[in-house]
Amino acid sequence: MRGLHLLLLICLFSFHLPSNNFATNETDKFALLSFKSLMSNDSFEALSSWNDSLHYCQWQGIRCSNRHPDRVTSLSLGSLSLSGRICPSLANLTFLKSLNLSFNQLTGNIPEELGHLSRLQMLRLSVNNLDGNIPSTLGNCSNLKFLGLRNNNLQGTIPPQFGFLELLEILSVGTNNLRESIPSTLGNLTHLSELYLYENNLDGNIPAELGHLSRLQILNLYMNNLDGNIPSTLGNCSNLEYISMSRNNLTESIPSTLGNLTHLSVLRLYENNLDGLIPPSLGNLKALKNLSLDANNLSGKIPHSIYNLSALVNLRLNINQLDGNLPSNFCDAFQNLQLLILGKNQLHGQIPISISNCSSLIMIELMSNNFRGTIPDSIGTLQNLSWLNLHENQITATADNWRFFDSLINCTFLKALDLGDNQLHSMLPRSIANLSTSLHYLGLYINPISGNIPAEIGKLTNLVTLELSQTFIEGTIPKEIGNLWNLEGINLVGNMLSGEIPSTLGNLTKMVALYLGNNAFTGSIPEELSNMQLLNTLNLSNNKLIGSIPKELFNLHSLSISLDLSNNYLNGSLPPEIGHLNNVAGVYLSNNKLSGQIPSTIEGCQVLQVLHLEGNQLNGSIPFSLSNMIGLQDLDISNNTLSGPIPVFVGHMKLQHLNISFNNFEGELPKDGVFQNSSAVDIRGNPKLCGGLPEMHLLKCVLDNQKKKHFSQIIIVIICCIGGIICICIIMFLIAPFYWKKGSQNNPLPFVAKNSEYQKVSYNDILRDTDHFSSENLVGRGTFGVVYKALMNFENVTTVAVKVLNMNQRGASKSFLSECEVLRKVRHRNLIKVLSSCSSTDHHCHTPRPRVVTVPRRKHTTPCMLTRLLTFQTKQQAIQTSF
């Protein structure tokens, strides 16, 4: 680096030395050596002769003056792959007339010092890597005739000082990064014949002053940001032969004054915003060979004067709003026409029969119009025809008028035939086999064509793309299709094809895209499809395919766009080899019968953006490896039997759409990432999910701390209850003998005590069998209670009576004891043995009401009394009960 800096200092120093002290040949020699010193690469050794063994006028690329033999007049080192910077010392070559350093790899700025070369007539620095601004000092090179700076990285503006270069004939600064407007001072360059400003970032209007350039022959403003209108003053540039203003933002209509440019050969105005009508004056351009007005907003009819341009070779008016018919004599004057491109307009009527008179036609594009009728049979006379595109019209054909198809056999150079989206009926002719063997593209899609795919199609051995989607074609795919070795794309989507997918498709090793979806194919997926090692798209969706997915398909590393096997009957587990698809953007396996878990190896799909597995029988949880799929944006795993919590990492992914609906997920829903947008997430059908944002409308989750606290509280309550019960039992055990003895003395129930073997009956049983003591089962009512009918299985008795005494009624208890005493001593034919007895009370020591379902007891509540139940059987099979 220190040596490089030293050479640069020497280079600069040589320029600043007083020139009057270096009038000898040493001035030029030293300037050349300084230039050489800044060249970092000379792969062709062009500068190897630049040494003292030869006089510098004999060095390669150097030419000296005849009148002044020691002064350099030309330095020409173009196309030598030189690398380095341009040394300002070249400004010391004061006799220099031509400097050519084009087509090299020079970098850095253009030295301002070059503006001191007053004798310079030609400066060629094109096709390098120069950057920085264009020096305004170049405007001082008053003898300059050619200035070539194209294909660099120059920035800034076009210096207005260029207007001082009155002798300039060619100005070429295309393909740079120049900006702002075109300086109007360029209108002063009265000797200018060629102006190249293409492929920059120039904006603003086209200066009207350019109309002063009467000698201008070529005006190339292609691909900038120019706006406004096309100046009508350009009609004054009577010598113009070439105009290109395509790919700008020009507006308004095409000026009719362009019809004055009788020498004009090329007029390219495509991809602007021009509107209005095509000026009929353009029909005056008898020398016009190329008319390109496509991709604008032009309307109205094509002027008839255009059809008189006999020199026309290319006519491009597509992508406008032109309407009307094509005249029947359309091709009478177009003997030289090769490209006829009128697509994407509103033209209608029939295709002129005279089209066969355009004998030089190579390309016909009339797509996306409203042409009707049939295709002229004479189209087959166009022997040079290479491209015929008539798709998206209303062209018809029946069994009798497919003759045009047969006539195309004569077009031996035909490479592309697109008749899609028309009204072509009947069966596909077998003459398809006689089409040009040069045919690369065949499109007959979206037509009511019926019948089978002819086996003869296998003879089109150079076919690259076959488009037969959305027709009524049926039957099987002929195995002969495997003979089309060059096929790269097949689209048979949306037909009625059936049978098995032929294994011969595996022979098509150049295949890039295979679309067989929306048919009725059966059987399994052929393993041979894995032979298509260039395949980037495979679509077998919406068929009736069965069996497992061949793991060999997942070894197609070329799959980069999509793998779509959805809506079939495929079963088995998802092979772990799916992780080998490390280039694919979309995988669609939805609505099959796939089972098992999502394999963790799926993380190998690093660039996967869309994964659809919905509508299967997948189980298990969301694998953690999914978190490594940094490119995933759309995930649909709905309608499976997946379970477990939604992992937190799902919220950290870059998902834009997530569908986990109708699974068995549970737990708290994350709140990050895609879960912040309720419209981007579908969580329906997972009743065990909770939490999430309020917009998700889920129940709140019990936080872990709350769960622990709640659990602790439950444990404490259980311990207290158990302790309380134990205490109560101990107390009752201690005092029971005393109360039992006392109770026996005060309220003798010998009958109950002696009959402990009686079958027990519970309050709940009575409640149930009396239908909650319903009024429908009420039998009678007395002073101390009521009697109900009950249906129960009690010692082979099915219908009994239940008497309920109100213990709050004074005397009820005494009445109950009296009845017990009577039953103990008395025997009668209407009174038989007692069946059972029980006792109960509520937590207030009150008799429960008949309709109470349960009898709750509060903790530590000691019954204040025991209510009694006696059950006995009468002739009416009655049970008497007291509460």
mmCIF file with all atom_site columns, N, CA and C in Angstrom, residues 252-307:
data_model
loop_
_atom_site.group_PDB
_atom_site.id
_atom_site.type_symbol
_atom_site.label_atom_id
_atom_site.label_alt_id
_atom_site.label_comp_id
_atom_site.label_asym_id
_atom_site.label_entity_id
_atom_site.label_seq_id
_atom_site.pdbx_PDB_ins_code
_atom_site.Cartn_x
_atom_site.Cartn_y
_atom_site.Cartn_z
_atom_site.occupancy
_atom_site.B_iso_or_equiv
_atom_site.pdbx_formal_charge
_atom_site.auth_seq_id
_atom_site.auth_comp_id
_atom_site.auth_asym_id
_atom_site.auth_atom_id
_atom_site.pdbx_PDB_model_num
ATOM 1   N N  . GLU A 1 252 ? -49.919 11.842 -22.280 1.00 0.00 ? 252 GLU A N  1
ATOM 2   C CA . GLU A 1 252 ? -50.603 12.550 -23.361 1.00 0.00 ? 252 GLU A CA 1
ATOM 3   C C  . GLU A 1 252 ? -50.481 11.762 -24.653 1.00 0.00 ? 252 GLU A C  1
ATOM 4   N N  . SER A 1 253 ? -50.823 12.383 -25.739 1.00 0.00 ? 253 SER A N  1
ATOM 5   C CA . SER A 1 253 ? -50.910 11.672 -27.016 1.00 0.00 ? 253 SER A CA 1
ATOM 6   C C  . SER A 1 253 ? -49.609 11.773 -27.811 1.00 0.00 ? 253 SER A C  1
ATOM 7   N N  . ILE A 1 254 ? -49.499 10.922 -28.789 1.00 0.00 ? 254 ILE A N  1
ATOM 8   C CA . ILE A 1 254 ? -48.331 10.939 -29.666 1.00 0.00 ? 254 ILE A CA 1
ATOM 9   C C  . ILE A 1 254 ? -48.477 12.137 -30.608 1.00 0.00 ? 254 ILE A C  1
ATOM 10  N N  . PRO A 1 255 ? -47.474 13.027 -30.656 1.00 0.00 ? 255 PRO A N  1
ATOM 11  C CA . PRO A 1 255 ? -47.621 14.217 -31.529 1.00 0.00 ? 255 PRO A CA 1
ATOM 12  C C  . PRO A 1 255 ? -47.666 13.826 -33.002 1.00 0.00 ? 255 PRO A C  1
ATOM 13  N N  . SER A 1 256 ? -48.584 14.420 -33.711 1.00 0.00 ? 256 SER A N  1
ATOM 14  C CA . SER A 1 256 ? -48.721 14.116 -35.143 1.00 0.00 ? 256 SER A CA 1
ATOM 15  C C  . SER A 1 256 ? -47.511 14.582 -35.933 1.00 0.00 ? 256 SER A C  1
ATOM 16  N N  . THR A 1 257 ? -46.710 15.495 -35.347 1.00 0.00 ? 257 THR A N  1
ATOM 17  C CA . THR A 1 257 ? -45.534 16.011 -36.058 1.00 0.00 ? 257 THR A CA 1
ATOM 18  C C  . THR A 1 257 ? -44.486 14.931 -36.302 1.00 0.00 ? 257 THR A C  1
ATOM 19  N N  . LEU A 1 258 ? -44.585 13.825 -35.580 1.00 0.00 ? 258 LEU A N  1
ATOM 20  C CA . LEU A 1 258 ? -43.646 12.734 -35.852 1.00 0.00 ? 258 LEU A CA 1
ATOM 21  C C  . LEU A 1 258 ? -43.840 12.185 -37.264 1.00 0.00 ? 258 LEU A C  1
ATOM 22  N N  . GLY A 1 259 ? -44.969 12.444 -37.845 1.00 0.00 ? 259 GLY A N  1
ATOM 23  C CA . GLY A 1 259 ? -45.202 12.028 -39.225 1.00 0.00 ? 259 GLY A CA 1
ATOM 24  C C  . GLY A 1 259 ? -44.339 12.767 -40.225 1.00 0.00 ? 259 GLY A C  1
ATOM 25  N N  . ASN A 1 260 ? -43.631 13.817 -39.756 1.00 0.00 ? 260 ASN A N  1
ATOM 26  C CA . ASN A 1 260 ? -42.733 14.566 -40.654 1.00 0.00 ? 260 ASN A CA 1
ATOM 27  C C  . ASN A 1 260 ? -41.375 13.893 -40.811 1.00 0.00 ? 260 ASN A C  1
ATOM 28  N N  . LEU A 1 261 ? -41.103 12.916 -39.961 1.00 0.00 ? 261 LEU A N  1
ATOM 29  C CA . LEU A 1 261 ? -39.773 12.299 -39.933 1.00 0.00 ? 261 LEU A CA 1
ATOM 30  C C  . LEU A 1 261 ? -39.716 11.199 -40.992 1.00 0.00 ? 261 LEU A C  1
ATOM 31  N N  . THR A 1 262 ? -39.604 11.594 -42.218 1.00 0.00 ? 262 THR A N  1
ATOM 32  C CA . THR A 1 262 ? -39.704 10.660 -43.339 1.00 0.00 ? 262 THR A CA 1
ATOM 33  C C  . THR A 1 262 ? -38.524 9.687  -43.416 1.00 0.00 ? 262 THR A C  1
ATOM 34  N N  . HIS A 1 263 ? -37.439 9.980  -42.685 1.00 0.00 ? 263 HIS A N  1
ATOM 35  C CA . HIS A 1 263 ? -36.306 9.057  -42.677 1.00 0.00 ? 263 HIS A CA 1
ATOM 36  C C  . HIS A 1 263 ? -36.379 8.078  -41.501 1.00 0.00 ? 263 HIS A C  1
ATOM 37  N N  . LEU A 1 264 ? -37.417 8.219  -40.696 1.00 0.00 ? 264 LEU A N  1
ATOM 38  C CA . LEU A 1 264 ? -37.505 7.402  -39.474 1.00 0.00 ? 264 LEU A CA 1
ATOM 39  C C  . LEU A 1 264 ? -37.686 5.931  -39.819 1.00 0.00 ? 264 LEU A C  1
ATOM 40  N N  . SER A 1 265 ? -36.823 5.119  -39.225 1.00 0.00 ? 265 SER A N  1
ATOM 41  C CA . SER A 1 265 ? -36.870 3.678  -39.445 1.00 0.00 ? 265 SER A CA 1
ATOM 42  C C  . SER A 1 265 ? -37.401 2.931  -38.229 1.00 0.00 ? 265 SER A C  1
ATOM 43  N N  . VAL A 1 266 ? -37.114 3.455  -37.043 1.00 0.00 ? 266 VAL A N  1
ATOM 44  C CA . VAL A 1 266 ? -37.524 2.794  -35.803 1.00 0.00 ? 266 VAL A CA 1
ATOM 45  C C  . VAL A 1 266 ? -38.201 3.808  -34.898 1.00 0.00 ? 266 VAL A C  1
ATOM 46  N N  . LEU A 1 267 ? -39.424 3.479  -34.448 1.00 0.00 ? 267 LEU A N  1
ATOM 47  C CA . LEU A 1 267 ? -40.141 4.306  -33.492 1.00 0.00 ? 267 LEU A CA 1
ATOM 48  C C  . LEU A 1 267 ? -40.609 3.396  -32.358 1.00 0.00 ? 267 LEU A C  1
ATOM 49  N N  . ARG A 1 268 ? -39.946 3.510  -31.220 1.00 0.00 ? 268 ARG A N  1
ATOM 50  C CA . ARG A 1 268 ? -40.257 2.669  -30.076 1.00 0.00 ? 268 ARG A CA 1
ATOM 51  C C  . ARG A 1 268 ? -40.712 3.547  -28.912 1.00 0.00 ? 268 ARG A C  1
ATOM 52  N N  . LEU A 1 269 ? -41.999 3.424  -28.585 1.00 0.00 ? 269 LEU A N  1
ATOM 53  C CA . LEU A 1 269 ? -42.596 4.211  -27.505 1.00 0.00 ? 269 LEU A CA 1
ATOM 54  C C  . LEU A 1 269 ? -43.321 3.304  -26.508 1.00 0.00 ? 269 LEU A C  1
ATOM 55  N N  . TYR A 1 270 ? -42.994 2.033  -26.475 1.00 0.00 ? 270 TYR A N  1
ATOM 56  C CA . TYR A 1 270 ? -43.750 1.090  -25.663 1.00 0.00 ? 270 TYR A CA 1
ATOM 57  C C  . TYR A 1 270 ? -43.490 1.296  -24.164 1.00 0.00 ? 270 TYR A C  1
ATOM 58  N N  . GLU A 1 271 ? -44.456 0.816  -23.368 1.00 0.00 ? 271 GLU A N  1
ATOM 59  C CA . GLU A 1 271 ? -44.418 0.872  -21.898 1.00 0.00 ? 271 GLU A CA 1
ATOM 60  C C  . GLU A 1 271 ? -44.274 2.301  -21.384 1.00 0.00 ? 271 GLU A C  1
ATOM 61  N N  . ASN A 1 272 ? -45.245 3.117  -21.770 1.00 0.00 ? 272 ASN A N  1
ATOM 62  C CA . ASN A 1 272 ? -45.417 4.457  -21.227 1.00 0.00 ? 272 ASN A CA 1
ATOM 63  C C  . ASN A 1 272 ? -46.863 4.608  -20.810 1.00 0.00 ? 272 ASN A C  1
ATOM 64  N N  . ASN A 1 273 ? -47.317 5.814  -20.663 1.00 0.00 ? 273 ASN A N  1
ATOM 65  C CA . ASN A 1 273 ? -48.724 6.074  -20.333 1.00 0.00 ? 273 ASN A CA 1
ATOM 66  C C  . ASN A 1 273 ? -49.365 6.943  -21.411 1.00 0.00 ? 273 ASN A C  1
ATOM 67  N N  . LEU A 1 274 ? -48.935 6.751  -22.638 1.00 0.00 ? 274 LEU A N  1
ATOM 68  C CA . LEU A 1 274 ? -49.479 7.525  -23.753 1.00 0.00 ? 274 LEU A CA 1
ATOM 69  C C  . LEU A 1 274 ? -50.932 7.134  -23.989 1.00 0.00 ? 274 LEU A C  1
ATOM 70  N N  . ASP A 1 275 ? -51.755 8.113  -24.307 1.00 0.00 ? 275 ASP A N  1
ATOM 71  C CA . ASP A 1 275 ? -53.169 7.834  -24.546 1.00 0.00 ? 275 ASP A CA 1
ATOM 72  C C  . ASP A 1 275 ? -53.605 8.467  -25.864 1.00 0.00 ? 275 ASP A C  1
ATOM 73  N N  . GLY A 1 276 ? -54.899 8.437  -26.082 1.00 0.00 ? 276 GLY A N  1
ATOM 74  C CA . GLY A 1 276 ? -55.423 9.012  -27.310 1.00 0.00 ? 276 GLY A CA 1
ATOM 75  C C  . GLY A 1 276 ? -55.312 8.061  -28.485 1.00 0.00 ? 276 GLY A C  1
ATOM 76  N N  . LEU A 1 277 ? -55.448 8.614  -29.669 1.00 0.00 ? 277 LEU A N  1
ATOM 77  C CA . LEU A 1 277 ? -55.449 7.824  -30.896 1.00 0.00 ? 277 LEU A CA 1
ATOM 78  C C  . LEU A 1 277 ? -54.039 7.725  -31.481 1.00 0.00 ? 277 LEU A C  1
ATOM 79  N N  . ILE A 1 278 ? -53.859 6.713  -32.307 1.00 0.00 ? 278 ILE A N  1
ATOM 80  C CA . ILE A 1 278 ? -52.616 6.620  -33.079 1.00 0.00 ? 278 ILE A CA 1
ATOM 81  C C  . ILE A 1 278 ? -52.725 7.629  -34.216 1.00 0.00 ? 278 ILE A C  1
ATOM 82  N N  . PRO A 1 279 ? -51.782 8.576  -34.323 1.00 0.00 ? 279 PRO A N  1
ATOM 83  C CA . PRO A 1 279 ? -51.903 9.602  -35.375 1.00 0.00 ? 279 PRO A CA 1
ATOM 84  C C  . PRO A 1 279 ? -51.869 8.983  -36.771 1.00 0.00 ? 279 PRO A C  1
ATOM 85  N N  . PRO A 1 280 ? -52.836 9.275  -37.606 1.00 0.00 ? 280 PRO A N  1
ATOM 86  C CA . PRO A 1 280 ? -52.786 8.775  -38.992 1.00 0.00 ? 280 PRO A CA 1
ATOM 87  C C  . PRO A 1 280 ? -51.545 9.247  -39.737 1.00 0.00 ? 280 PRO A C  1
ATOM 88  N N  . SER A 1 281 ? -50.941 10.338 -39.273 1.00 0.00 ? 281 SER A N  1
ATOM 89  C CA . SER A 1 281 ? -49.746 10.868 -39.942 1.00 0.00 ? 281 SER A CA 1
ATOM 90  C C  . SER A 1 281 ? -48.583 9.893  -39.908 1.00 0.00 ? 281 SER A C  1
ATOM 91  N N  . LEU A 1 282 ? -48.634 8.923  -38.976 1.00 0.00 ? 282 LEU A N  1
ATOM 92  C CA . LEU A 1 282 ? -47.561 7.931  -38.949 1.00 0.00 ? 282 LEU A CA 1
ATOM 93  C C  . LEU A 1 282 ? -47.552 7.101  -40.232 1.00 0.00 ? 282 LEU A C  1
ATOM 94  N N  . GLY A 1 283 ? -48.631 7.115  -40.961 1.00 0.00 ? 283 GLY A N  1
ATOM 95  C CA . GLY A 1 283 ? -48.674 6.419  -42.248 1.00 0.00 ? 283 GLY A CA 1
ATOM 96  C C  . GLY A 1 283 ? -47.786 7.060  -43.292 1.00 0.00 ? 283 GLY A C  1
ATOM 97  N N  . ASN A 1 284 ? -47.240 8.255  -42.973 1.00 0.00 ? 284 ASN A N  1
ATOM 98  C CA . ASN A 1 284 ? -46.325 8.919  -43.905 1.00 0.00 ? 284 ASN A CA 1
ATOM 99  C C  . ASN A 1 284 ? -44.894 8.419  -43.780 1.00 0.00 ? 284 ASN A C  1
ATOM 100 N N  . LEU A 1 285 ? -44.656 7.620  -42.761 1.00 0.00 ? 285 LEU A N  1
ATOM 101 C CA . LEU A 1 285 ? -43.280 7.173  -42.484 1.00 0.00 ? 285 LEU A CA 1
ATOM 102 C C  . LEU A 1 285 ? -42.958 5.969  -43.367 1.00 0.00 ? 285 LEU A C  1
ATOM 103 N N  . LYS A 1 286 ? -42.720 6.223  -44.622 1.00 0.00 ? 286 LYS A N  1
ATOM 104 C CA . LYS A 1 286 ? -42.524 5.163  -45.601 1.00 0.00 ? 286 LYS A CA 1
ATOM 105 C C  . LYS A 1 286 ? -41.280 4.328  -45.330 1.00 0.00 ? 286 LYS A C  1
ATOM 106 N N  . ALA A 1 287 ? -40.322 4.893  -44.591 1.00 0.00 ? 287 ALA A N  1
ATOM 107 C CA . ALA A 1 287 ? -39.096 4.138  -44.283 1.00 0.00 ? 287 ALA A CA 1
ATOM 108 C C  . ALA A 1 287 ? -39.219 3.350  -42.985 1.00 0.00 ? 287 ALA A C  1
ATOM 109 N N  . LEU A 1 288 ? -40.365 3.451  -42.308 1.00 0.00 ? 288 LEU A N  1
ATOM 110 C CA . LEU A 1 288 ? -40.515 2.836  -40.998 1.00 0.00 ? 288 LEU A CA 1
ATOM 111 C C  . LEU A 1 288 ? -40.503 1.311  -41.100 1.00 0.00 ? 288 LEU A C  1
ATOM 112 N N  . LYS A 1 289 ? -39.634 0.699  -40.312 1.00 0.00 ? 289 LYS A N  1
ATOM 113 C CA . LYS A 1 289 ? -39.522 -0.750 -40.260 1.00 0.00 ? 289 LYS A CA 1
ATOM 114 C C  . LYS A 1 289 ? -40.007 -1.318 -38.922 1.00 0.00 ? 289 LYS A C  1
ATOM 115 N N  . ASN A 1 290 ? -39.879 -0.537 -37.870 1.00 0.00 ? 290 ASN A N  1
ATOM 116 C CA . ASN A 1 290 ? -40.245 -1.026 -36.539 1.00 0.00 ? 290 ASN A CA 1
ATOM 117 C C  . ASN A 1 290 ? -41.133 0.001  -35.860 1.00 0.00 ? 290 ASN A C  1
ATOM 118 N N  . LEU A 1 291 ? -42.399 -0.369 -35.637 1.00 0.00 ? 291 LEU A N  1
ATOM 119 C CA . LEU A 1 291 ? -43.338 0.486  -34.931 1.00 0.00 ? 291 LEU A CA 1
ATOM 120 C C  . LEU A 1 291 ? -43.788 -0.249 -33.675 1.00 0.00 ? 291 LEU A C  1
ATOM 121 N N  . SER A 1 292 ? -43.328 0.232  -32.511 1.00 0.00 ? 292 SER A N  1
ATOM 122 C CA . SER A 1 292 ? -43.630 -0.421 -31.236 1.00 0.00 ? 292 SER A CA 1
ATOM 123 C C  . SER A 1 292 ? -44.323 0.585  -30.323 1.00 0.00 ? 292 SER A C  1
ATOM 124 N N  . LEU A 1 293 ? -45.641 0.445  -30.218 1.00 0.00 ? 293 LEU A N  1
ATOM 125 C CA . LEU A 1 293 ? -46.434 1.322  -29.366 1.00 0.00 ? 293 LEU A CA 1
ATOM 126 C C  . LEU A 1 293 ? -47.146 0.519  -28.274 1.00 0.00 ? 293 LEU A C  1
ATOM 127 N N  . ASP A 1 294 ? -46.685 -0.669 -27.993 1.00 0.00 ? 294 ASP A N  1
ATOM 128 C CA . ASP A 1 294 ? -47.369 -1.553 -27.063 1.00 0.00 ? 294 ASP A CA 1
ATOM 129 C C  . ASP A 1 294 ? -47.264 -1.076 -25.619 1.00 0.00 ? 294 ASP A C  1
ATOM 130 N N  . ALA A 1 295 ? -48.203 -1.584 -24.793 1.00 0.00 ? 295 ALA A N  1
ATOM 131 C CA . ALA A 1 295 ? -48.253 -1.301 -23.360 1.00 0.00 ? 295 ALA A CA 1
ATOM 132 C C  . ALA A 1 295 ? -48.400 0.192  -23.079 1.00 0.00 ? 295 ALA A C  1
ATOM 133 N N  . ASN A 1 296 ? -49.414 0.807  -23.697 1.00 0.00 ? 296 ASN A N  1
ATOM 134 C CA . ASN A 1 296 ? -49.800 2.182  -23.408 1.00 0.00 ? 296 ASN A CA 1
ATOM 135 C C  . ASN A 1 296 ? -51.300 2.204  -23.165 1.00 0.00 ? 296 ASN A C  1
ATOM 136 N N  . ASN A 1 297 ? -51.908 3.338  -23.311 1.00 0.00 ? 297 ASN A N  1
ATOM 137 C CA . ASN A 1 297 ? -53.364 3.455  -23.147 1.00 0.00 ? 297 ASN A CA 1
ATOM 138 C C  . ASN A 1 297 ? -54.002 3.961  -24.437 1.00 0.00 ? 297 ASN A C  1
ATOM 139 N N  . LEU A 1 298 ? -53.438 3.580  -25.558 1.00 0.00 ? 298 LEU A N  1
ATOM 140 C CA . LEU A 1 298 ? -53.949 4.025  -26.855 1.00 0.00 ? 298 LEU A CA 1
ATOM 141 C C  . LEU A 1 298 ? -55.311 3.396  -27.123 1.00 0.00 ? 298 LEU A C  1
ATOM 142 N N  . SER A 1 299 ? -56.187 4.142  -27.787 1.00 0.00 ? 299 SER A N  1
ATOM 143 C CA . SER A 1 299 ? -57.547 3.674  -28.033 1.00 0.00 ? 299 SER A CA 1
ATOM 144 C C  . SER A 1 299 ? -57.931 3.961  -29.481 1.00 0.00 ? 299 SER A C  1
ATOM 145 N N  . GLY A 1 300 ? -59.177 3.611  -29.787 1.00 0.00 ? 300 GLY A N  1
ATOM 146 C CA . GLY A 1 300 ? -59.653 3.826  -31.142 1.00 0.00 ? 300 GLY A CA 1
ATOM 147 C C  . GLY A 1 300 ? -59.197 2.740  -32.099 1.00 0.00 ? 300 GLY A C  1
ATOM 148 N N  . LYS A 1 301 ? -59.403 2.982  -33.349 1.00 0.00 ? 301 LYS A N  1
ATOM 149 C CA . LYS A 1 301 ? -59.057 2.008  -34.385 1.00 0.00 ? 301 LYS A CA 1
ATOM 150 C C  . LYS A 1 301 ? -57.627 2.226  -34.871 1.00 0.00 ? 301 LYS A C  1
ATOM 151 N N  . ILE A 1 302 ? -57.076 1.173  -35.444 1.00 0.00 ? 302 ILE A N  1
ATOM 152 C CA . ILE A 1 302 ? -55.760 1.291  -36.071 1.00 0.00 ? 302 ILE A CA 1
ATOM 153 C C  . ILE A 1 302 ? -55.954 2.072  -37.374 1.00 0.00 ? 302 ILE A C  1
ATOM 154 N N  . PRO A 1 303 ? -55.254 3.188  -37.558 1.00 0.00 ? 303 PRO A N  1
ATOM 155 C CA . PRO A 1 303 ? -55.453 3.980  -38.794 1.00 0.00 ? 303 PRO A CA 1
ATOM 156 C C  . PRO A 1 303 ? -55.143 3.146  -40.040 1.00 0.00 ? 303 PRO A C  1
ATOM 157 N N  . HIS A 1 304 ? -55.980 3.286  -41.035 1.00 0.00 ? 304 HIS A N  1
ATOM 158 C CA . HIS A 1 304 ? -55.769 2.539  -42.283 1.00 0.00 ? 304 HIS A CA 1
ATOM 159 C C  . HIS A 1 304 ? -54.450 2.921  -42.934 1.00 0.00 ? 304 HIS A C  1
ATOM 160 N N  . SER A 1 305 ? -53.964 4.113  -42.669 1.00 0.00 ? 305 SER A N  1
ATOM 161 C CA . SER A 1 305 ? -52.704 4.541  -43.264 1.00 0.00 ? 305 SER A CA 1
ATOM 162 C C  . SER A 1 305 ? -51.539 3.667  -42.811 1.00 0.00 ? 305 SER A C  1
ATOM 163 N N  . ILE A 1 306 ? -51.676 3.041  -41.647 1.00 0.00 ? 306 ILE A N  1
ATOM 164 C CA . ILE A 1 306 ? -50.606 2.165  -41.149 1.00 0.00 ? 306 ILE A CA 1
ATOM 165 C C  . ILE A 1 306 ? -50.444 0.963  -42.066 1.00 0.00 ? 306 ILE A C  1
ATOM 166 N N  . TYR A 1 307 ? -51.562 0.504  -42.659 1.00 0.00 ? 307 TYR A N  1
ATOM 167 C CA . TYR A 1 307 ? -51.499 -0.692 -43.487 1.00 0.00 ? 307 TYR A CA 1
ATOM 168 C C  . TYR A 1 307 ? -50.775 -0.442 -44.811 1.00 0.00 ? 307 TYR A C  1
#
